[in-house]
Structure formats: C-alpha cells, structure tokens
Coordinates of C-alpha atoms in Angstrom, one line a residue:
M1 CA 29.2 -6.2 30.9
S2 CA 29.9 -2.9 29.3
L3 CA 29.8 -2.9 25.5
K4 CA 30.7 0.0 23.2
I5 CA 30.1 0.3 19.5
G6 CA 31.8 3.3 17.9
I7 CA 29.9 5.0 15.1
V8 CA 32.5 6.2 12.6
G9 CA 32.7 7.7 9.1
L10 CA 33.7 10.7 7.1
P11 CA 32.0 14.0 7.9
N12 CA 28.4 14.5 6.8
V13 CA 27.5 10.9 6.1
G14 CA 24.8 10.7 8.8
K15 CA 26.6 9.4 11.9
S16 CA 25.1 11.9 14.3
T17 CA 21.6 11.4 12.7
L18 CA 21.9 7.7 13.3
F19 CA 23.2 8.3 16.9
T20 CA 20.2 10.5 17.6
A21 CA 17.9 7.8 16.3
L22 CA 19.6 5.2 18.5
T23 CA 19.6 7.2 21.7
K24 CA 16.8 9.7 21.3
K25 CA 19.4 12.1 22.5
A26 CA 19.8 15.5 20.8
V27 CA 23.3 16.1 19.4
D28 CA 24.6 18.8 17.1
I29 CA 24.1 17.6 13.5
A30 CA 24.8 20.9 11.8
N31 CA 25.8 20.6 8.2
Y32 CA 29.6 21.1 8.5
P33 CA 32.6 18.9 9.2
F34 CA 33.7 18.3 12.8
C35 CA 30.5 19.5 14.4
T36 CA 30.9 16.4 16.7
I37 CA 34.2 17.1 18.5
E38 CA 33.9 15.2 21.7
P39 CA 32.3 11.8 21.3
N40 CA 28.7 11.7 22.3
V41 CA 27.9 8.6 24.3
G42 CA 24.4 7.1 24.6
V43 CA 23.3 4.0 26.5
V44 CA 20.6 2.2 24.6
A45 CA 18.2 -0.5 25.8
V46 CA 18.5 -3.6 23.7
P47 CA 15.0 -4.6 22.4
D48 CA 14.0 -8.1 23.3
E49 CA 10.4 -9.2 23.2
R50 CA 11.2 -12.2 25.4
L51 CA 11.6 -9.9 28.4
Q52 CA 8.0 -8.8 28.3
K53 CA 6.7 -12.3 27.9
L54 CA 8.7 -13.5 30.9
A55 CA 7.3 -10.5 32.9
E56 CA 3.8 -11.5 32.0
I57 CA 4.3 -14.7 33.8
S58 CA 6.5 -13.5 36.7
K59 CA 4.7 -10.2 37.2
P60 CA 7.8 -8.4 38.5
E61 CA 8.0 -5.0 40.1
K62 CA 10.3 -3.9 37.3
I63 CA 11.8 -5.0 34.0
V64 CA 15.4 -4.4 33.3
P65 CA 16.7 -4.8 29.7
T66 CA 20.4 -5.3 28.8
V67 CA 22.1 -2.3 27.3
I68 CA 24.6 -1.4 24.7
E69 CA 26.6 1.8 24.5
F70 CA 27.0 3.7 21.2
V71 CA 29.7 6.3 20.8
D72 CA 29.3 9.0 18.1
I73 CA 32.9 9.8 17.1
A74 CA 34.1 12.9 15.2
G75 CA 34.3 12.6 11.5
L76 CA 37.6 11.4 10.1
V77 CA 39.4 12.7 7.1
K78 CA 42.4 11.6 5.0
G79 CA 45.6 12.1 7.0
A80 CA 44.0 11.6 10.4
H81 CA 46.9 9.3 11.5
K82 CA 49.1 12.4 11.0
G83 CA 46.8 14.5 13.1
E84 CA 44.8 16.0 10.1
G85 CA 41.4 17.3 11.0
L86 CA 40.5 15.8 14.4
G87 CA 42.4 12.7 13.7
N88 CA 44.3 12.2 16.9
A89 CA 41.0 12.6 18.9
F90 CA 39.3 10.2 16.5
L91 CA 41.9 7.5 16.9
S92 CA 42.1 7.8 20.7
H93 CA 38.3 7.5 21.0
I94 CA 38.0 4.6 18.7
R95 CA 40.6 2.6 20.6
E96 CA 38.2 2.5 23.5
V97 CA 35.3 0.8 21.7
D98 CA 34.7 -2.9 21.3
A99 CA 33.5 -2.8 17.7
I100 CA 33.2 -0.3 14.8
A101 CA 30.0 0.6 12.9
H102 CA 31.2 2.3 9.7
V103 CA 28.6 4.7 8.3
M104 CA 28.8 5.2 4.6
R105 CA 26.6 7.6 2.7
I106 CA 24.7 6.4 -0.4
F107 CA 22.1 9.1 -0.5
D108 CA 22.6 12.2 -2.6
H109 CA 21.6 15.6 -1.5
P110 CA 22.7 18.9 -3.1
D111 CA 22.6 20.8 0.2
I112 CA 24.6 18.3 2.2
I113 CA 28.3 18.5 1.3
H114 CA 30.4 15.4 0.9
V115 CA 34.0 16.1 1.8
A116 CA 35.2 14.0 -1.1
G117 CA 32.9 15.6 -3.6
K118 CA 31.3 12.4 -4.7
I119 CA 29.1 9.5 -3.3
D120 CA 31.3 6.4 -3.3
P121 CA 31.0 4.2 -0.2
D122 CA 33.9 1.9 -1.2
D123 CA 36.1 4.9 -1.5
D124 CA 34.9 6.3 1.8
Y125 CA 35.7 3.0 3.5
T126 CA 39.1 2.8 1.9
T127 CA 39.9 6.2 3.3
I128 CA 38.9 5.2 6.8
A129 CA 40.4 1.7 6.7
L130 CA 43.8 3.1 5.5
E131 CA 43.9 5.6 8.3
L132 CA 43.3 2.8 10.8
V133 CA 46.1 0.7 9.2
F134 CA 48.5 3.6 9.3
A135 CA 47.7 4.3 12.9
D136 CA 48.4 0.7 13.9
L137 CA 51.5 0.6 11.8
A138 CA 52.9 3.6 13.7
V139 CA 52.2 1.7 17.0
V140 CA 53.9 -1.4 15.7
E141 CA 57.0 0.5 14.6
K142 CA 57.3 2.2 17.9
R143 CA 56.8 -1.0 20.0
L144 CA 59.3 -2.9 17.8
E145 CA 62.0 -0.4 18.3
A146 CA 61.5 -0.5 22.1
A147 CA 61.3 -4.3 22.2
R148 CA 64.5 -4.8 20.2
K149 CA 66.3 -2.5 22.5
K150 CA 65.3 -4.7 25.4
T151 CA 66.8 -7.8 23.8
K152 CA 70.3 -6.4 23.4
G153 CA 72.5 -8.8 25.3
V154 CA 69.5 -10.6 26.9
A155 CA 67.3 -13.2 25.3
D156 CA 64.1 -12.6 27.2
K157 CA 61.5 -15.2 26.2
D158 CA 58.5 -12.8 26.6
T159 CA 60.1 -10.0 24.6
L160 CA 61.1 -12.4 21.8
A161 CA 57.5 -13.6 21.6
E162 CA 56.3 -9.9 21.5
I163 CA 58.8 -9.2 18.7
A164 CA 57.5 -12.2 16.7
V165 CA 53.9 -10.9 16.9
L166 CA 54.9 -7.4 16.0
D167 CA 57.0 -8.5 13.1
R168 CA 54.1 -10.5 11.7
S169 CA 51.8 -7.5 12.3
Y170 CA 54.2 -5.2 10.5
E171 CA 54.2 -7.4 7.4
V172 CA 50.4 -7.3 7.1
L173 CA 50.0 -3.6 7.9
K174 CA 52.7 -2.3 5.5
D175 CA 50.7 -4.0 2.7
G176 CA 47.6 -1.9 3.7
K177 CA 45.7 -4.9 5.2
R178 CA 43.9 -5.2 8.6
L179 CA 45.3 -7.4 11.3
A180 CA 41.9 -9.1 11.5
T181 CA 42.6 -10.7 8.1
L182 CA 45.1 -13.0 9.9
S183 CA 44.5 -16.0 12.2
W184 CA 46.1 -15.5 15.6
S185 CA 46.7 -18.1 18.3
E186 CA 45.5 -17.5 21.8
D187 CA 49.0 -16.7 23.0
E188 CA 49.4 -14.2 20.2
R189 CA 46.0 -12.6 21.0
V190 CA 47.1 -12.1 24.6
I191 CA 50.1 -10.1 23.4
L192 CA 48.0 -8.2 20.8
K193 CA 45.3 -7.2 23.4
S194 CA 47.6 -4.7 25.2
Y195 CA 48.1 -2.6 22.0
Q196 CA 44.3 -1.9 21.4
F197 CA 45.0 -2.2 17.6
L198 CA 42.2 -0.6 15.6
T199 CA 42.4 -3.0 12.7
L200 CA 41.6 -6.0 15.0
K201 CA 38.3 -4.6 16.1
P202 CA 35.2 -6.3 14.6
E203 CA 33.4 -4.1 12.2
L204 CA 30.0 -3.8 10.4
F205 CA 28.8 -1.4 7.7
V206 CA 25.8 0.9 7.7
L207 CA 24.8 2.2 4.3
N208 CA 22.9 5.4 4.9
Q209 CA 20.3 5.5 2.1
D210 CA 17.3 7.6 1.1
D211 CA 14.0 6.2 -0.1
R212 CA 15.4 4.6 -3.2
P213 CA 16.3 0.8 -3.4
V214 CA 19.9 -0.1 -2.7
A215 CA 21.8 -1.5 -5.7
E216 CA 23.5 -4.8 -4.9
D217 CA 26.9 -3.6 -6.1
V218 CA 26.8 -0.2 -4.3
F219 CA 29.3 -1.5 -1.7
T220 CA 31.6 -4.3 -2.7
Q221 CA 33.5 -5.2 0.5
T222 CA 33.5 -9.0 0.9
N223 CA 32.8 -11.0 4.0
A224 CA 31.1 -7.9 5.5
Q225 CA 28.1 -7.4 7.7
V226 CA 26.2 -4.8 5.7
L227 CA 23.0 -3.0 6.8
P228 CA 21.2 -0.5 4.6
L229 CA 19.0 1.9 6.5
N230 CA 17.6 5.4 6.3
A231 CA 19.0 7.2 9.3
K232 CA 16.7 10.2 8.8
L233 CA 13.6 7.9 8.8
E234 CA 14.9 5.9 11.7
S235 CA 15.4 9.2 13.7
E236 CA 11.8 10.1 12.9
L237 CA 10.5 6.7 13.9
A238 CA 12.5 6.9 17.2
S239 CA 10.5 10.0 18.2
L240 CA 7.1 8.3 17.7
P241 CA 5.2 6.3 20.5
P242 CA 5.9 2.6 20.3
E243 CA 2.4 1.7 19.2
E244 CA 2.7 4.0 16.2
V245 CA 6.0 2.4 15.2
R246 CA 4.4 -1.0 15.4
E247 CA 1.6 0.1 13.2
Y248 CA 4.0 1.5 10.7
L249 CA 6.0 -1.7 10.6
Q250 CA 2.9 -3.8 10.2
E251 CA 1.7 -1.7 7.3
L252 CA 5.0 -2.2 5.5
D253 CA 5.2 -5.9 6.6
I254 CA 8.6 -5.2 8.3
Q255 CA 9.6 -7.3 11.3
K256 CA 12.2 -4.9 12.8
T257 CA 13.3 -1.3 12.5
G258 CA 16.7 -0.6 11.1
L259 CA 17.9 0.3 14.5
D260 CA 16.8 -3.0 16.0
K261 CA 18.6 -4.8 13.2
L262 CA 21.7 -2.7 13.9
I263 CA 21.7 -3.7 17.6
T264 CA 21.2 -7.4 16.7
L265 CA 24.1 -7.2 14.2
S266 CA 26.2 -5.6 16.9
Y267 CA 25.5 -8.5 19.3
E268 CA 26.3 -11.0 16.6
L269 CA 29.5 -9.2 15.8
L270 CA 30.7 -9.4 19.4
H271 CA 29.6 -13.0 19.8
L272 CA 27.2 -12.2 22.6
L273 CA 24.2 -14.0 24.1
T274 CA 21.5 -13.0 26.5
Y275 CA 20.3 -15.0 29.6
F276 CA 17.5 -14.0 32.0
T277 CA 16.7 -13.9 35.7
T278 CA 13.0 -13.5 36.6
G279 CA 10.9 -13.3 39.7
P280 CA 8.5 -11.1 41.7
K281 CA 11.2 -8.4 42.2
E282 CA 12.5 -8.1 38.7
T283 CA 12.7 -9.6 35.3
R284 CA 16.2 -8.9 33.9
A285 CA 18.3 -9.6 30.8
W286 CA 22.0 -10.1 31.2
T287 CA 24.7 -10.2 28.5
V288 CA 27.7 -12.6 28.3
S289 CA 30.0 -13.8 25.6
Q290 CA 29.3 -17.0 23.8
G291 CA 31.1 -19.8 25.5
T292 CA 30.7 -18.3 29.0
L293 CA 30.5 -20.9 31.8
A294 CA 27.7 -20.7 34.4
P295 CA 30.0 -19.4 37.3
Q296 CA 31.2 -16.5 35.1
A297 CA 27.7 -15.7 34.0
A298 CA 26.7 -15.6 37.7
G299 CA 29.6 -13.3 38.3
V300 CA 28.1 -10.7 35.9
I301 CA 25.3 -10.3 38.5
H302 CA 27.8 -10.0 41.4
S303 CA 31.5 -10.9 41.6
D304 CA 30.8 -12.9 44.8
F305 CA 28.4 -15.1 42.9
E306 CA 31.2 -16.5 40.8
K307 CA 33.4 -17.2 43.8
K308 CA 30.6 -18.8 45.8
F309 CA 28.8 -20.6 42.9
I310 CA 27.3 -24.0 43.7
R311 CA 25.0 -24.7 40.8
A312 CA 22.6 -23.2 38.3
E313 CA 19.0 -24.1 37.9
V314 CA 18.3 -23.5 34.2
I315 CA 15.1 -23.5 32.1
S316 CA 15.2 -22.7 28.4
Y317 CA 13.1 -19.7 27.5
N318 CA 10.7 -21.7 25.4
D319 CA 10.2 -24.3 28.2
F320 CA 9.7 -21.5 30.7
I321 CA 6.9 -19.9 28.6
A322 CA 5.3 -23.2 27.6
S323 CA 5.3 -24.3 31.3
G324 CA 3.9 -21.1 32.6
G325 CA 6.9 -20.4 34.8
E326 CA 9.4 -22.0 37.1
V327 CA 6.9 -24.1 39.1
G328 CA 5.4 -25.6 35.9
A329 CA 8.9 -26.2 34.4
R330 CA 9.9 -28.0 37.6
N331 CA 6.8 -30.2 37.5
K332 CA 7.3 -31.0 33.9
G333 CA 10.9 -32.0 34.5
V334 CA 12.4 -29.4 32.1
L335 CA 14.2 -27.5 34.8
R336 CA 17.9 -28.6 34.7
V337 CA 20.5 -28.5 37.4
E338 CA 23.8 -27.5 35.9
G339 CA 27.3 -27.3 37.4
K340 CA 30.5 -25.3 37.0
N341 CA 31.2 -26.6 33.5
Y342 CA 27.9 -25.7 32.0
V343 CA 28.2 -23.5 28.9
M344 CA 25.5 -20.8 28.9
Q345 CA 23.0 -20.8 26.0
D346 CA 21.0 -17.8 24.6
G347 CA 17.6 -17.6 26.3
D348 CA 18.5 -19.5 29.4
V349 CA 16.4 -18.5 32.4
C350 CA 18.6 -19.0 35.4
H351 CA 18.5 -19.2 39.2
F352 CA 22.0 -19.4 40.6
R353 CA 22.6 -21.1 43.9
I354 CA 25.3 -19.5 45.9
G355 CA 27.2 -20.6 49.0
N356 CA 28.2 -18.6 52.1

C-alpha cells in the first residue's frame, strides 16, 4: 500500500534537511524562504531487523523491505489559505498525503533567518494549524452552499446527511479547532473522506534541535506525538556506512536513530502493521492497516489473491525464528491454518493458499 507522510513547517525550520536525511536525496536547502517550490518526494525503506533474521533462515535471492513515501512540501506562511507565499501549492500538495509531520525549529542560529523573527515552536504550529483550519473552512462553506441549493424543493436523504456533517464541521472550524478533535461515526467518515480535509489528517511533531537538551515545556501541545531530533546530525549520519552508524549508536547507548524513530512513529500514527512472506526467492515485508483480514492482506500482494483466497498458513515471527523456519514450525505445531475472518497481526509470517 502506498503511504505518504508530508513534511511541513514554516520556511527555514529544517524540513529539507530532514528530508535529505530521510531519503539520502540531495535537495536545495539554500537559506531563503520558498527554496522548495515543487514537493520533493522520496521513497524510503522502512528499517526492520526482523527481515534480515528471516533471510538468515530462508536464504532468499533477495530481500524486499516495505517502504514509506516522504514528501517535502514548500514552506508555509501566514495567509497561505488566501494564496500568500506559496500557500495554494502548499495546500494542494498536503491534501494528497496520509499524515503530516510538522517540523518546528527549536535551535537558534544567527545566520539562519526565522520568518517570524523568534524561536517559538508553539507559535509556529499555531500559524500552520490555523492556515489548515481556514482552508478547510473555505471548503465547508463552498460545499454547504452547493448542498443547500440541491435540497430546494427536494428532500434528498444523502444530501441532508451531507449538510448535517458539513454543519457540524463548520461549528468546529469557525472556532479555530481541527476536525480531528471530534468523534465521527463511520457513516460520517464516509462523507468526510471525499473532501480530503486537512485538519482530519493524523499529525506528529518533529522538534528540530541542536546539541542542547530539550526543555520539557518547549512545546506544549497536548495529546501529541512529539519527537525531538537534530536534523543536521541525522543528515550526517545518513551519509555514513551502516556499520559506522551502528558504532556511533553503541557508543552513545542509543537504540535507534532519530530517523528510525520518525518512521516508527509514522507507522503508529497511521495504525499500520507489517507481515512477512519468506522463501528461497525472496523475503519480503508487507504493510497493511491494523484490523486487516487475511484475504485483504493477500490482496496487497496481488488483487487476484483476495478474490481466490482459500486459507492462510501463519507462523508468528518469534515462532518462525525459534523453530528455524517453516518446516520446524510445522513439526512443532506452531504453524496455524487461518480462514477468511483471521485478523492479521504484526510480525505474522504468511503463506497464502489461493484457488484457481
């Protein structure tokens, strides 16, 4: 499944530096606003040590990790919803992503200009959040006007349901709040989905720091996924050979790089899990949403697999490793045969049986 995380923030907060670290792809990070005009897109392999351990047993010809797409979007400024700066481009690009990674600057540097003239991550987020609210509000007002015209003289059930959702959305947005702050029913979410509302997208927060410790109260948003990292350092680490990175982490007693943590947080934010297929041809990681049933998981490999699904032979990752592979797992009785109602679990090692 295709997954896109949009990297957003004010100009000169370190978005493109973080993107470079993530993708090892050179982009223009010159010290001036709007240097990133078209969104840069990079496909990043998701690090998962389980893949290598599975491959050590299966000895495949190739190893294929799952991937996530990061989009570096032009810096936003106050008034973007009115077209200020590169606002219209920003808003159109961000509608296409699955989640938002807000980058806020908490480092101070006399040679790197902050557009607001001060370092204040809460204020930076408020600027961006309000622009997204205003953009959604404009969509709601336009759709409400069109929907109400449709109901003149005709009580259309679907249109009335749409108006109810839009009215509820309007009341939240006009108070400057995100639509994600409300609970929505499944029927309401079906209606909302077509609008691609910006304030419904999951979000996490990256605090771009320097070498100094981060104060606990530097960013005060509640119920937020917050990750402090040094984008400049992460970019330098990304250019090193893997063994040197491992040595560096071991010296500092760090389990993961900031980038690995960011990818993990992105997965958690989107409620995703990974399952595996492994054999002599390839060992591969696949991404599905939590709650996915076995036939739909098989369909990620090929659409015909969902239609022709018979059963899934499933071994948990830990059992697969402990048993030395599929044969050992079968002999130990830890290989399970699951049907169409099986809910996939993170780390499942699967062999799907497909009919003609």
